[in-house]
PDB file of C-alpha atoms in Angstrom:
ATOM      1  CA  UNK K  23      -9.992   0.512 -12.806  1.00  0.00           C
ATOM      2  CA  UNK K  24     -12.506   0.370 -15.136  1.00  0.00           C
ATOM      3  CA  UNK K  25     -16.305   1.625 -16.132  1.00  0.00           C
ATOM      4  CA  UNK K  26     -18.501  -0.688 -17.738  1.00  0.00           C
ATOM      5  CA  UNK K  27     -21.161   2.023 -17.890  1.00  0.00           C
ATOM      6  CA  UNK K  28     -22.347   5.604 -17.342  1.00  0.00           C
ATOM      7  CA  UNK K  29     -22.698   6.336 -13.456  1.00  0.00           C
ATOM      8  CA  UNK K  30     -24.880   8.808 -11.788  1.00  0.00           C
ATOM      9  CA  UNK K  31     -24.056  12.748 -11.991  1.00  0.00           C
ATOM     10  CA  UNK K  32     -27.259  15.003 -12.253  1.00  0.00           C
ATOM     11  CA  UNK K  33     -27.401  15.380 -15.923  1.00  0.00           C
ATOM     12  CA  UNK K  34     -27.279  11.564 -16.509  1.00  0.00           C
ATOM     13  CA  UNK K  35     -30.066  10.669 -13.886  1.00  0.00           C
ATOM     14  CA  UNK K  36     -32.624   9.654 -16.413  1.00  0.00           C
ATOM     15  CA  UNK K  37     -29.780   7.851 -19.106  1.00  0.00           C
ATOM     16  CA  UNK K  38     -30.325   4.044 -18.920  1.00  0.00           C
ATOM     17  CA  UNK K  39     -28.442   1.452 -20.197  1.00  0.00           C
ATOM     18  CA  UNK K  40     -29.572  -2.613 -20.925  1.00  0.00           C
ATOM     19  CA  UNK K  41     -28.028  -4.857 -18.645  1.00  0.00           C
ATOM     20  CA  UNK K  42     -26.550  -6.443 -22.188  1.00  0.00           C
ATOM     21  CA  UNK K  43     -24.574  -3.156 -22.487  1.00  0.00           C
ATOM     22  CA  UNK K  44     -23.002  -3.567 -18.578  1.00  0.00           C
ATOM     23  CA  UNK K  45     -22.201  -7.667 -19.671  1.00  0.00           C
ATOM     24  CA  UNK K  46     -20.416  -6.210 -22.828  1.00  0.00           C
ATOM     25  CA  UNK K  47     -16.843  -6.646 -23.238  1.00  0.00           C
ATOM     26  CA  UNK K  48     -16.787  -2.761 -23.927  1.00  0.00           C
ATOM     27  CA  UNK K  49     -14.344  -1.442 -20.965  1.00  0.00           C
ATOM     28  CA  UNK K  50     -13.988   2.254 -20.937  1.00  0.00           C
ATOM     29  CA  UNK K  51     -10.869   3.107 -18.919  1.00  0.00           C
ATOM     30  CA  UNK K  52     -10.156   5.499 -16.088  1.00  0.00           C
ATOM     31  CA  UNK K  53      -8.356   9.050 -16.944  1.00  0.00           C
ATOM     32  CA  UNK K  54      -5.131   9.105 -14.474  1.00  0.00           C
ATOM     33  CA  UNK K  55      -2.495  11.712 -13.790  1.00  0.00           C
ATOM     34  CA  UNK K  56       0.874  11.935 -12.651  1.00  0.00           C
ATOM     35  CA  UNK K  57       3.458  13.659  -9.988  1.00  0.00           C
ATOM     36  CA  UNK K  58       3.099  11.352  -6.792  1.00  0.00           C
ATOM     37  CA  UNK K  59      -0.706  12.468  -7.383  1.00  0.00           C
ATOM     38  CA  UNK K  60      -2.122  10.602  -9.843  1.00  0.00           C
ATOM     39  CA  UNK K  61      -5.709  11.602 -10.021  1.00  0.00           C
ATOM     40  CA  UNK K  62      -9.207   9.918  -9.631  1.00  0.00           C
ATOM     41  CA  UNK K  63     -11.658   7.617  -9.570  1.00  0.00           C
ATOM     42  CA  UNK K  64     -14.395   5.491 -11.850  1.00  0.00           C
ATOM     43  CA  UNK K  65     -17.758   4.631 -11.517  1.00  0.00           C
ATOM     44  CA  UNK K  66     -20.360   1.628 -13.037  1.00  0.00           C
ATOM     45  CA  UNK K  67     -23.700   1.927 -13.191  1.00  0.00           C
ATOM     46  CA  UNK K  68     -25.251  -1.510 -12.598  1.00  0.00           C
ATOM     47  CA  UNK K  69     -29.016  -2.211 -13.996  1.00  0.00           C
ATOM     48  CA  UNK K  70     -30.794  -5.460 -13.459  1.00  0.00           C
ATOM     49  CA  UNK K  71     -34.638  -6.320 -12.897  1.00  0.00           C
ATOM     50  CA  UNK K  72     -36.722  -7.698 -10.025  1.00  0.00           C
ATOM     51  CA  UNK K  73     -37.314 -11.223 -10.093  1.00  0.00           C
ATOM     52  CA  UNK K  74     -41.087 -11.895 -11.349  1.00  0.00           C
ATOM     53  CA  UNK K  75     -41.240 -14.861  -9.537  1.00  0.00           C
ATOM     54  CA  UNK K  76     -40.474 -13.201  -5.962  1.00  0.00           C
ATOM     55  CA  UNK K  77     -41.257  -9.841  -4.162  1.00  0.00           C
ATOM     56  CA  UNK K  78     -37.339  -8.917  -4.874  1.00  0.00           C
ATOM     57  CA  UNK K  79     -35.964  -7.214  -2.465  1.00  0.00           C
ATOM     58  CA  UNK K  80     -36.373  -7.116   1.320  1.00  0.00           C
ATOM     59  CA  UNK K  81     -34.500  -6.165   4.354  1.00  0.00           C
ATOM     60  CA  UNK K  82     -32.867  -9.160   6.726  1.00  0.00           C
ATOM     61  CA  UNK K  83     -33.171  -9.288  10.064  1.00  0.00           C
ATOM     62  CA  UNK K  84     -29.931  -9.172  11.190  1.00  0.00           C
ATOM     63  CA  UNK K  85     -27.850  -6.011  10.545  1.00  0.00           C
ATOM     64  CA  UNK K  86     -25.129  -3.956  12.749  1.00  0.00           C
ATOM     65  CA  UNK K  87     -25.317  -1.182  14.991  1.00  0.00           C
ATOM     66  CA  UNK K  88     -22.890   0.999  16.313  1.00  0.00           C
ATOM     67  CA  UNK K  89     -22.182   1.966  20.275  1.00  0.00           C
ATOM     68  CA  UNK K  90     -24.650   4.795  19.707  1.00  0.00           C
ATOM     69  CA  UNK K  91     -27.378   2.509  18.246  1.00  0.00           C
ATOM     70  CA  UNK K  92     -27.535   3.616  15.197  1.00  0.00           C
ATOM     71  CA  UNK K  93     -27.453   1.122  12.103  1.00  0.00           C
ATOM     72  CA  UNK K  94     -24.238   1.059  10.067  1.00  0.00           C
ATOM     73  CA  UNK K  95     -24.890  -2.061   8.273  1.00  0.00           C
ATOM     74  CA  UNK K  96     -27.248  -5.129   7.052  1.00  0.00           C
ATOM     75  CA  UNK K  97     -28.410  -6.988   4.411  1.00  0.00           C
ATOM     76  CA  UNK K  98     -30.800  -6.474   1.617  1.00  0.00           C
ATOM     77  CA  UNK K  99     -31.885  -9.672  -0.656  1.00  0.00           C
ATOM     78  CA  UNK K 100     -32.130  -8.857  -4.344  1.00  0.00           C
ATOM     79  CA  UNK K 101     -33.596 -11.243  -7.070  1.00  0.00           C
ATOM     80  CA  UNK K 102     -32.470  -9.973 -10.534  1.00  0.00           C
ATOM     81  CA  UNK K 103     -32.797 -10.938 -14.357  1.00  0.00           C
ATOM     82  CA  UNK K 104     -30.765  -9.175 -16.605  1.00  0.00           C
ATOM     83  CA  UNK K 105     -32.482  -6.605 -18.687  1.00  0.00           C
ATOM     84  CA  UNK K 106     -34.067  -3.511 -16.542  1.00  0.00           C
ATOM     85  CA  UNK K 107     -32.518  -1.370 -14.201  1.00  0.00           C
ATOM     86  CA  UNK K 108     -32.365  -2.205 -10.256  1.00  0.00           C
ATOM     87  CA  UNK K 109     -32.548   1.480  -9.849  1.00  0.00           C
ATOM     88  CA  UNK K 110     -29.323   2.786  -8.402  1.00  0.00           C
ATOM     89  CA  UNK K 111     -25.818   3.854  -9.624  1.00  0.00           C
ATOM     90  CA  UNK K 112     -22.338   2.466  -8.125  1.00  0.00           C
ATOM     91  CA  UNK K 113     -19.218   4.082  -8.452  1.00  0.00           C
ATOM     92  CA  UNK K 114     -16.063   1.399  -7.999  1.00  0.00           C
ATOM     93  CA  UNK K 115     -12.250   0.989  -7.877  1.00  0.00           C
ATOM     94  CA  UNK K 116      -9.582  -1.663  -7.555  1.00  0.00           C
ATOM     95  CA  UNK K 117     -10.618  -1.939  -3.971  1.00  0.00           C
ATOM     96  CA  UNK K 118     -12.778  -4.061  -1.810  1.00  0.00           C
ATOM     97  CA  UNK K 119     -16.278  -2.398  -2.422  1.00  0.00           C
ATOM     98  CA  UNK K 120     -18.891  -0.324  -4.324  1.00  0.00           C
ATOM     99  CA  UNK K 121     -20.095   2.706  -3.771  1.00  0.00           C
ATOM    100  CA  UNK K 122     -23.160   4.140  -4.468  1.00  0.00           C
ATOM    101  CA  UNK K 123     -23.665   7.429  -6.106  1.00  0.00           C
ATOM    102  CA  UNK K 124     -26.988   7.657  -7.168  1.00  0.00           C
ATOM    103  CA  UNK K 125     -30.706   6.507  -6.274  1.00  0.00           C
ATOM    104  CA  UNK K 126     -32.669   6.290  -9.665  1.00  0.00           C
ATOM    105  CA  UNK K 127     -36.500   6.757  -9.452  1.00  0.00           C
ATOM    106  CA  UNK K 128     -37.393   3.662 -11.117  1.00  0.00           C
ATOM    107  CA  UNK K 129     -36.463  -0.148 -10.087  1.00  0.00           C
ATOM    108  CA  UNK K 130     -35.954  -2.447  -7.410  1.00  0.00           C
ATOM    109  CA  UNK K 131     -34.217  -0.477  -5.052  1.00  0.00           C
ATOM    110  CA  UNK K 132     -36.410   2.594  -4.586  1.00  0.00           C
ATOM    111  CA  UNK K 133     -39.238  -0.074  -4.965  1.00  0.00           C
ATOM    112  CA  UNK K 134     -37.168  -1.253  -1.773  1.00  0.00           C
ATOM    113  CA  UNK K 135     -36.437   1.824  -0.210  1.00  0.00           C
ATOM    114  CA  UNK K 136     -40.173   2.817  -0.319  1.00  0.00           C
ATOM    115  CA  UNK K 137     -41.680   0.076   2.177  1.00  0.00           C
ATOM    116  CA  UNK K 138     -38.119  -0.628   4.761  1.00  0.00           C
ATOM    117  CA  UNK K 139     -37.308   0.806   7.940  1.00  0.00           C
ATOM    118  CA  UNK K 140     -35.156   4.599   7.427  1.00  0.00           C
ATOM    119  CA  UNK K 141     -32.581   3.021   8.726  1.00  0.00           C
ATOM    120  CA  UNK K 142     -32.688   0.339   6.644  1.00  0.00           C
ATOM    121  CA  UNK K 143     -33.066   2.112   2.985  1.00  0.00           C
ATOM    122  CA  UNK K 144     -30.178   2.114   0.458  1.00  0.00           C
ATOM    123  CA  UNK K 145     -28.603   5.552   0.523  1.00  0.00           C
ATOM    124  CA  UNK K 146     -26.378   7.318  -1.549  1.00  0.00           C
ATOM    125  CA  UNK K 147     -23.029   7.282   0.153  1.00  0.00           C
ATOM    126  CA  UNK K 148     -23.413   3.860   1.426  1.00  0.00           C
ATOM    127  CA  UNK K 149     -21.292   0.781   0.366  1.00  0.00           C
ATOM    128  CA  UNK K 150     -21.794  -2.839  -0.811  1.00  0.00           C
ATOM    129  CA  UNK K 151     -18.894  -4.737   0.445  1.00  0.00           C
ATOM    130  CA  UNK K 152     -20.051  -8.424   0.168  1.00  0.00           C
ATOM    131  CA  UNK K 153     -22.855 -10.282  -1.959  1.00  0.00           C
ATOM    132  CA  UNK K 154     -23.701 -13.368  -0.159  1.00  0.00           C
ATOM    133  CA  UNK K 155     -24.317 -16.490  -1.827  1.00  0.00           C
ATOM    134  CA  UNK K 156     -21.795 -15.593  -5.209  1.00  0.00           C
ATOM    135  CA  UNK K 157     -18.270 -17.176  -5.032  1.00  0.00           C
ATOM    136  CA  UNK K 158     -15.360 -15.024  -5.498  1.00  0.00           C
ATOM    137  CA  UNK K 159     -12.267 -16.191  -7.079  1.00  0.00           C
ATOM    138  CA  UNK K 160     -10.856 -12.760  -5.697  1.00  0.00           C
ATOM    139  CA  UNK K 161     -13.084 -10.440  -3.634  1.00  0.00           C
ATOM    140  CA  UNK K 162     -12.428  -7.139  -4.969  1.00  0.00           C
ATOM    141  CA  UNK K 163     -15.180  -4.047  -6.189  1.00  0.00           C
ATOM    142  CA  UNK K 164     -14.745  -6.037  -9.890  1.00  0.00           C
ATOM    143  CA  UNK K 165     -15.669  -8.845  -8.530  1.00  0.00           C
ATOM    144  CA  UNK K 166     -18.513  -8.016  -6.541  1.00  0.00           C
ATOM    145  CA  UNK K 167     -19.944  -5.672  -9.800  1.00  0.00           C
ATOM    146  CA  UNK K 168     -19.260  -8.984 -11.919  1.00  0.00           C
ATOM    147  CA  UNK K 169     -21.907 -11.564  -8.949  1.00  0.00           C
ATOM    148  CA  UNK K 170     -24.600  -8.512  -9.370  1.00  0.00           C
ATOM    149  CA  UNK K 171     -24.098  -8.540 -13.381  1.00  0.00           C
ATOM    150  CA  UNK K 172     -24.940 -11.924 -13.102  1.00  0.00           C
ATOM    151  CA  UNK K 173     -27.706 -11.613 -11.387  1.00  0.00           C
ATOM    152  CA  UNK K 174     -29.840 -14.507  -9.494  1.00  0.00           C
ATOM    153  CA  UNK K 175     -30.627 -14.159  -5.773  1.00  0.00           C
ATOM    154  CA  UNK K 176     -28.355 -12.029  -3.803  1.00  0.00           C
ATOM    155  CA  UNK K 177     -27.894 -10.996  -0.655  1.00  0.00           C
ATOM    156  CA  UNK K 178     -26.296  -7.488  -0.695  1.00  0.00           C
ATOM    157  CA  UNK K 179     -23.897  -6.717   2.310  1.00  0.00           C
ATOM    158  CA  UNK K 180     -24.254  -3.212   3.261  1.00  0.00           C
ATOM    159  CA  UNK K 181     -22.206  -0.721   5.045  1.00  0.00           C
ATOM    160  CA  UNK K 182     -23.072   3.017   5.993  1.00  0.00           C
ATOM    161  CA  UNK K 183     -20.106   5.618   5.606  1.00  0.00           C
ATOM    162  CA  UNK K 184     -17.461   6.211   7.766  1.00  0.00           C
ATOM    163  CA  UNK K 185     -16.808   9.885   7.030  1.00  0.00           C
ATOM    164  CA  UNK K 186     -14.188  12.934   7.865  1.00  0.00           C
ATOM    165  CA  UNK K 187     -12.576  15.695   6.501  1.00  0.00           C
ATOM    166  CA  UNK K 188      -9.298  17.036   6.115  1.00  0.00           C
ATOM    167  CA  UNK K 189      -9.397  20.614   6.667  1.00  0.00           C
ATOM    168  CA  UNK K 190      -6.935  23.108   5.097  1.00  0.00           C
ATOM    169  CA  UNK K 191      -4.085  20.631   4.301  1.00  0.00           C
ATOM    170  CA  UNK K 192      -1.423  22.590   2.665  1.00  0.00           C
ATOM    171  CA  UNK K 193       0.347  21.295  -0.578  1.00  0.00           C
ATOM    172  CA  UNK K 194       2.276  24.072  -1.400  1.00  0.00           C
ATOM    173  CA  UNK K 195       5.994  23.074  -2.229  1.00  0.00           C
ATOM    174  CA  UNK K 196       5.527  19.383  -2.560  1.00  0.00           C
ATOM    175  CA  UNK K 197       3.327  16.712  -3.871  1.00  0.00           C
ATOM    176  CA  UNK K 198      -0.399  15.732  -2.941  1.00  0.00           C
ATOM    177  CA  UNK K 199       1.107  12.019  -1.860  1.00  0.00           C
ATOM    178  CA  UNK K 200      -1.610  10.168  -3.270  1.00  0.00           C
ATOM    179  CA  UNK K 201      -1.906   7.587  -6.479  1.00  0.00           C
ATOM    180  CA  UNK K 202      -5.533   8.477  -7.548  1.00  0.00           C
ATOM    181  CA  UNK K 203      -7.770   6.891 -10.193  1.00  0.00           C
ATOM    182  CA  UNK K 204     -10.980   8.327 -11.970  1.00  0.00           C
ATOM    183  CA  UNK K 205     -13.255   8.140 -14.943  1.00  0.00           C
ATOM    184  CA  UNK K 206     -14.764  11.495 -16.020  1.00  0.00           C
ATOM    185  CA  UNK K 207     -18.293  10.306 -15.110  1.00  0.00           C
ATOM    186  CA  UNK K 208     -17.800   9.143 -11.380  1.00  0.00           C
ATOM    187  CA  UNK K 209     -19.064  10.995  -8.517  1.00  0.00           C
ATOM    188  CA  UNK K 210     -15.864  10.094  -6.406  1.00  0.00           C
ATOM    189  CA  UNK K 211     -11.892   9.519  -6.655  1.00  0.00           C
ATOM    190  CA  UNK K 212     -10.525   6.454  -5.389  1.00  0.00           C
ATOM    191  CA  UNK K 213      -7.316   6.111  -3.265  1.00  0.00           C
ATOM    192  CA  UNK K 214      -4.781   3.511  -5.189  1.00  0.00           C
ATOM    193  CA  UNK K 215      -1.894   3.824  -2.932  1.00  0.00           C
ATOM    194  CA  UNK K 216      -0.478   6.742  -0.167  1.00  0.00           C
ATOM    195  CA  UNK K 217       3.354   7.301  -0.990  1.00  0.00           C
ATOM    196  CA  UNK K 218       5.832   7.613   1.465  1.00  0.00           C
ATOM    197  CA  UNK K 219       6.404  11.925   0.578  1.00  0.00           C
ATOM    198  CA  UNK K 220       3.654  14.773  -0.035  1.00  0.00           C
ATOM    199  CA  UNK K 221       0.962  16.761   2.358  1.00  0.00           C
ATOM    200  CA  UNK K 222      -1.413  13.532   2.842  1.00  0.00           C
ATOM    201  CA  UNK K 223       1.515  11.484   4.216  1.00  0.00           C
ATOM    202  CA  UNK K 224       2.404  14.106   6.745  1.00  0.00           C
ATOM    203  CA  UNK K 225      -0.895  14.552   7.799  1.00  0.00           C
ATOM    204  CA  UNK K 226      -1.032  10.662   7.993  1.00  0.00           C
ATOM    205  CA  UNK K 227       1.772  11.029  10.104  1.00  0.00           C
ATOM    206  CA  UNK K 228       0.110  12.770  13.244  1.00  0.00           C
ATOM    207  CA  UNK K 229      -3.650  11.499  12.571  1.00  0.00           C
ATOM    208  CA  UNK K 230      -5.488   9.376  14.984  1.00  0.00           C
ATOM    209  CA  UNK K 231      -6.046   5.660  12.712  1.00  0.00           C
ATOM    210  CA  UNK K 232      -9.707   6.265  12.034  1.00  0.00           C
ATOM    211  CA  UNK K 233      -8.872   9.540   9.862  1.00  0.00           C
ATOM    212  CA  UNK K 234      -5.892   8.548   7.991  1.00  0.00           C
ATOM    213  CA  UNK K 235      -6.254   8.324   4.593  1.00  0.00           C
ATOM    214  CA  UNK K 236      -5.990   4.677   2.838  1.00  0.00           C
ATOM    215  CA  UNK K 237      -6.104   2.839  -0.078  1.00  0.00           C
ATOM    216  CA  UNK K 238      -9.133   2.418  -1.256  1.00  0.00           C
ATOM    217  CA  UNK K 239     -10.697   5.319   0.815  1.00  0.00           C
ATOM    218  CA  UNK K 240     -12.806   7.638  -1.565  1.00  0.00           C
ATOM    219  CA  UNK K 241     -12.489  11.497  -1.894  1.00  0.00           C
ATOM    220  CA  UNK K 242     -16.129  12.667  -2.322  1.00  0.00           C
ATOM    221  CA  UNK K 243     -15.677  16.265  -1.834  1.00  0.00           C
ATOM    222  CA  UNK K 244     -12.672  18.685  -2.427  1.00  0.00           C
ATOM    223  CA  UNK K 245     -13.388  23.005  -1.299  1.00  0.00           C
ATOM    224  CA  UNK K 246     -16.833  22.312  -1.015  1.00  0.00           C
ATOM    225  CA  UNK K 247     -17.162  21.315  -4.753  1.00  0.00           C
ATOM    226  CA  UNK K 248     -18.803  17.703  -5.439  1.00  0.00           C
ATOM    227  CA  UNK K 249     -20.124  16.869  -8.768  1.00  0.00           C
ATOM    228  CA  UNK K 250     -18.055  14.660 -11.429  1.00  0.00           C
ATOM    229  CA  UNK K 251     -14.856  13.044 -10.627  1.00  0.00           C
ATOM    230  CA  UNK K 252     -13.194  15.277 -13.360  1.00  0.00           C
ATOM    231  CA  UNK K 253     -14.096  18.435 -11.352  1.00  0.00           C
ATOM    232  CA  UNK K 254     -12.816  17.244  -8.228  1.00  0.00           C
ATOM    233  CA  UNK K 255      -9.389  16.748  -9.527  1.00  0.00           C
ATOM    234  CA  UNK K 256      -9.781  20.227 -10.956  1.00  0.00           C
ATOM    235  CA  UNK K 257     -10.205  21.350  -7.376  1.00  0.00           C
ATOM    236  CA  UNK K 258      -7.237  19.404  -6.084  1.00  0.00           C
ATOM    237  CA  UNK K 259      -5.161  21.326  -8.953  1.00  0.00           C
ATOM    238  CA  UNK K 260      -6.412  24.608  -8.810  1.00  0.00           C
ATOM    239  CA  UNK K 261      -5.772  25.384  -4.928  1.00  0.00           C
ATOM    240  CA  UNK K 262      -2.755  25.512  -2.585  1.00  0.00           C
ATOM    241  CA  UNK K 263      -4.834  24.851   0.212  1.00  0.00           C
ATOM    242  CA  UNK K 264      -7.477  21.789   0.295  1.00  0.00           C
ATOM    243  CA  UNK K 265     -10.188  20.685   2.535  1.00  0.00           C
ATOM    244  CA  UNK K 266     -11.968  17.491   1.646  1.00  0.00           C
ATOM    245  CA  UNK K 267     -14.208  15.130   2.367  1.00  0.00           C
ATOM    246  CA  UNK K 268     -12.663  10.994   2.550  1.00  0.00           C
ATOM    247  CA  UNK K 269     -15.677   8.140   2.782  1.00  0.00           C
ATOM    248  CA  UNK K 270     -14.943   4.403   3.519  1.00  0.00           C
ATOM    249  CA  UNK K 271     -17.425   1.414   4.620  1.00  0.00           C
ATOM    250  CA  UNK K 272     -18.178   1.674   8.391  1.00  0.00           C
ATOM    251  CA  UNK K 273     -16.970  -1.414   9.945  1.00  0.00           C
ATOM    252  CA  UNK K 274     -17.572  -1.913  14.330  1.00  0.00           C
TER     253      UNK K 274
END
């Protein structure tokens, strides 16, 4: 895992960085721990400009709805030059998508988010999981942050959260269970793999599919604290007894 730039925590809303700096071959690596619980996960922040040649972003017609109705994905097309921010932060791991952390107040996407449908608008929480028209050696989250680095005319495939939480799972006398990854400045931790031993296993063990934990599932919340990816691994070490919060893309 790797961060190619500063992502999106409160105090670094209003920090920008060039697009140049994000197409660097600067790669700050994640922070991981150890004991059948390595910890955490990393975040990018990815910057780009609107096209001047084109309106730059706009909603597609066709998108995804769940058995309630309600919109859990679709696709947004995205012209960008390399230079200016597009206006939102992503966090990312090895795993198959990007997250996004943060809605800047400048740049396409609030631009975007301004004039579409509510349940249209890019939200924090929700995940890109494809960019349509880039070709992918390997489709991974590095290789979908590498086809928006590069910028052109996109189509970004997006996903609402599927969300639940694990409530009062209790760790005392054994290992966590989970390979984690982070980088100080994410908003999330990312799953890397779910060991065979430890208190996530065993609740994996008697969990309906939906709400057992996998890799590449994020941990956005642990005791009610959210903030940096550094203080939720804090939270996982400083309690016996965890409740938190695990996000993936929504898929029907």
């Amino acid at each position: 895992m790797a961060c190619w730039a500063q992502c999106c925590t409160e105090q670094d809303e209003h920090k920008a960085f060039p697009a140049e700096k994000l197409l660097s071959d600067e790669v700050v690596l994640p922070n991981t721990i150890s004991s059948r619980h390595k910890a955490a996960a990393p975040s990018a922040e990815f910057m780009g400009t609107l096209n001047k040649t084109g309106s730059g972003m706009q909603a597609q017609p066709s998108h995804r709805k769940d058995a309630d109705g309600k919109t859990i994905g679709f696709t947004v097309s995205l012209s960008l030059n390399r230079g200016q921010e597009a206006g939102f932060g992503l966090d990312f791991a090895e795993g198959n998508s990007l997250r996004v952390c943060h809605i800047f107040p400048k740049g396409p996407v609030p631009e975007y988010n301004a004039t579409a449908a509510p349940d249209r608008r890019i939200s924090v929480g929700d995940f890109i999981v494809g960019v349509e028209g880039a070709v992918f050696a390997e489709k991974d989250a590095q290789a979908l942050l590498a086809a928006l680095q590069k910028g052109g005319d996109l189509r970004l495939v997006v996903r609402r959260p599927f969300e639940f939480v694990i409530s009062k799972l209790d760790k005392r006398g054994g290992p966590l269970g989970l390979d984690l990854s982070y980088h100080p400045r994410g908003t999330s931790v990312a799953v890397r793999a779910v060991f065979e031993d430890g208190a996530v296993p065993a609740w994996n063990s008697h969990a309906v599919s939906e709400q057992q934990v996998r890799i590449s599932d994020y941990i956005t919340s642990v005791n009610g604290r959210s903030g940096t990816a550094k203080e939720l691994v804090q939270a996982f070490g400083e309690a016996d007894v965890v409740t938190f919060v695990v996000s993936r893309p929504a898929y029907l």
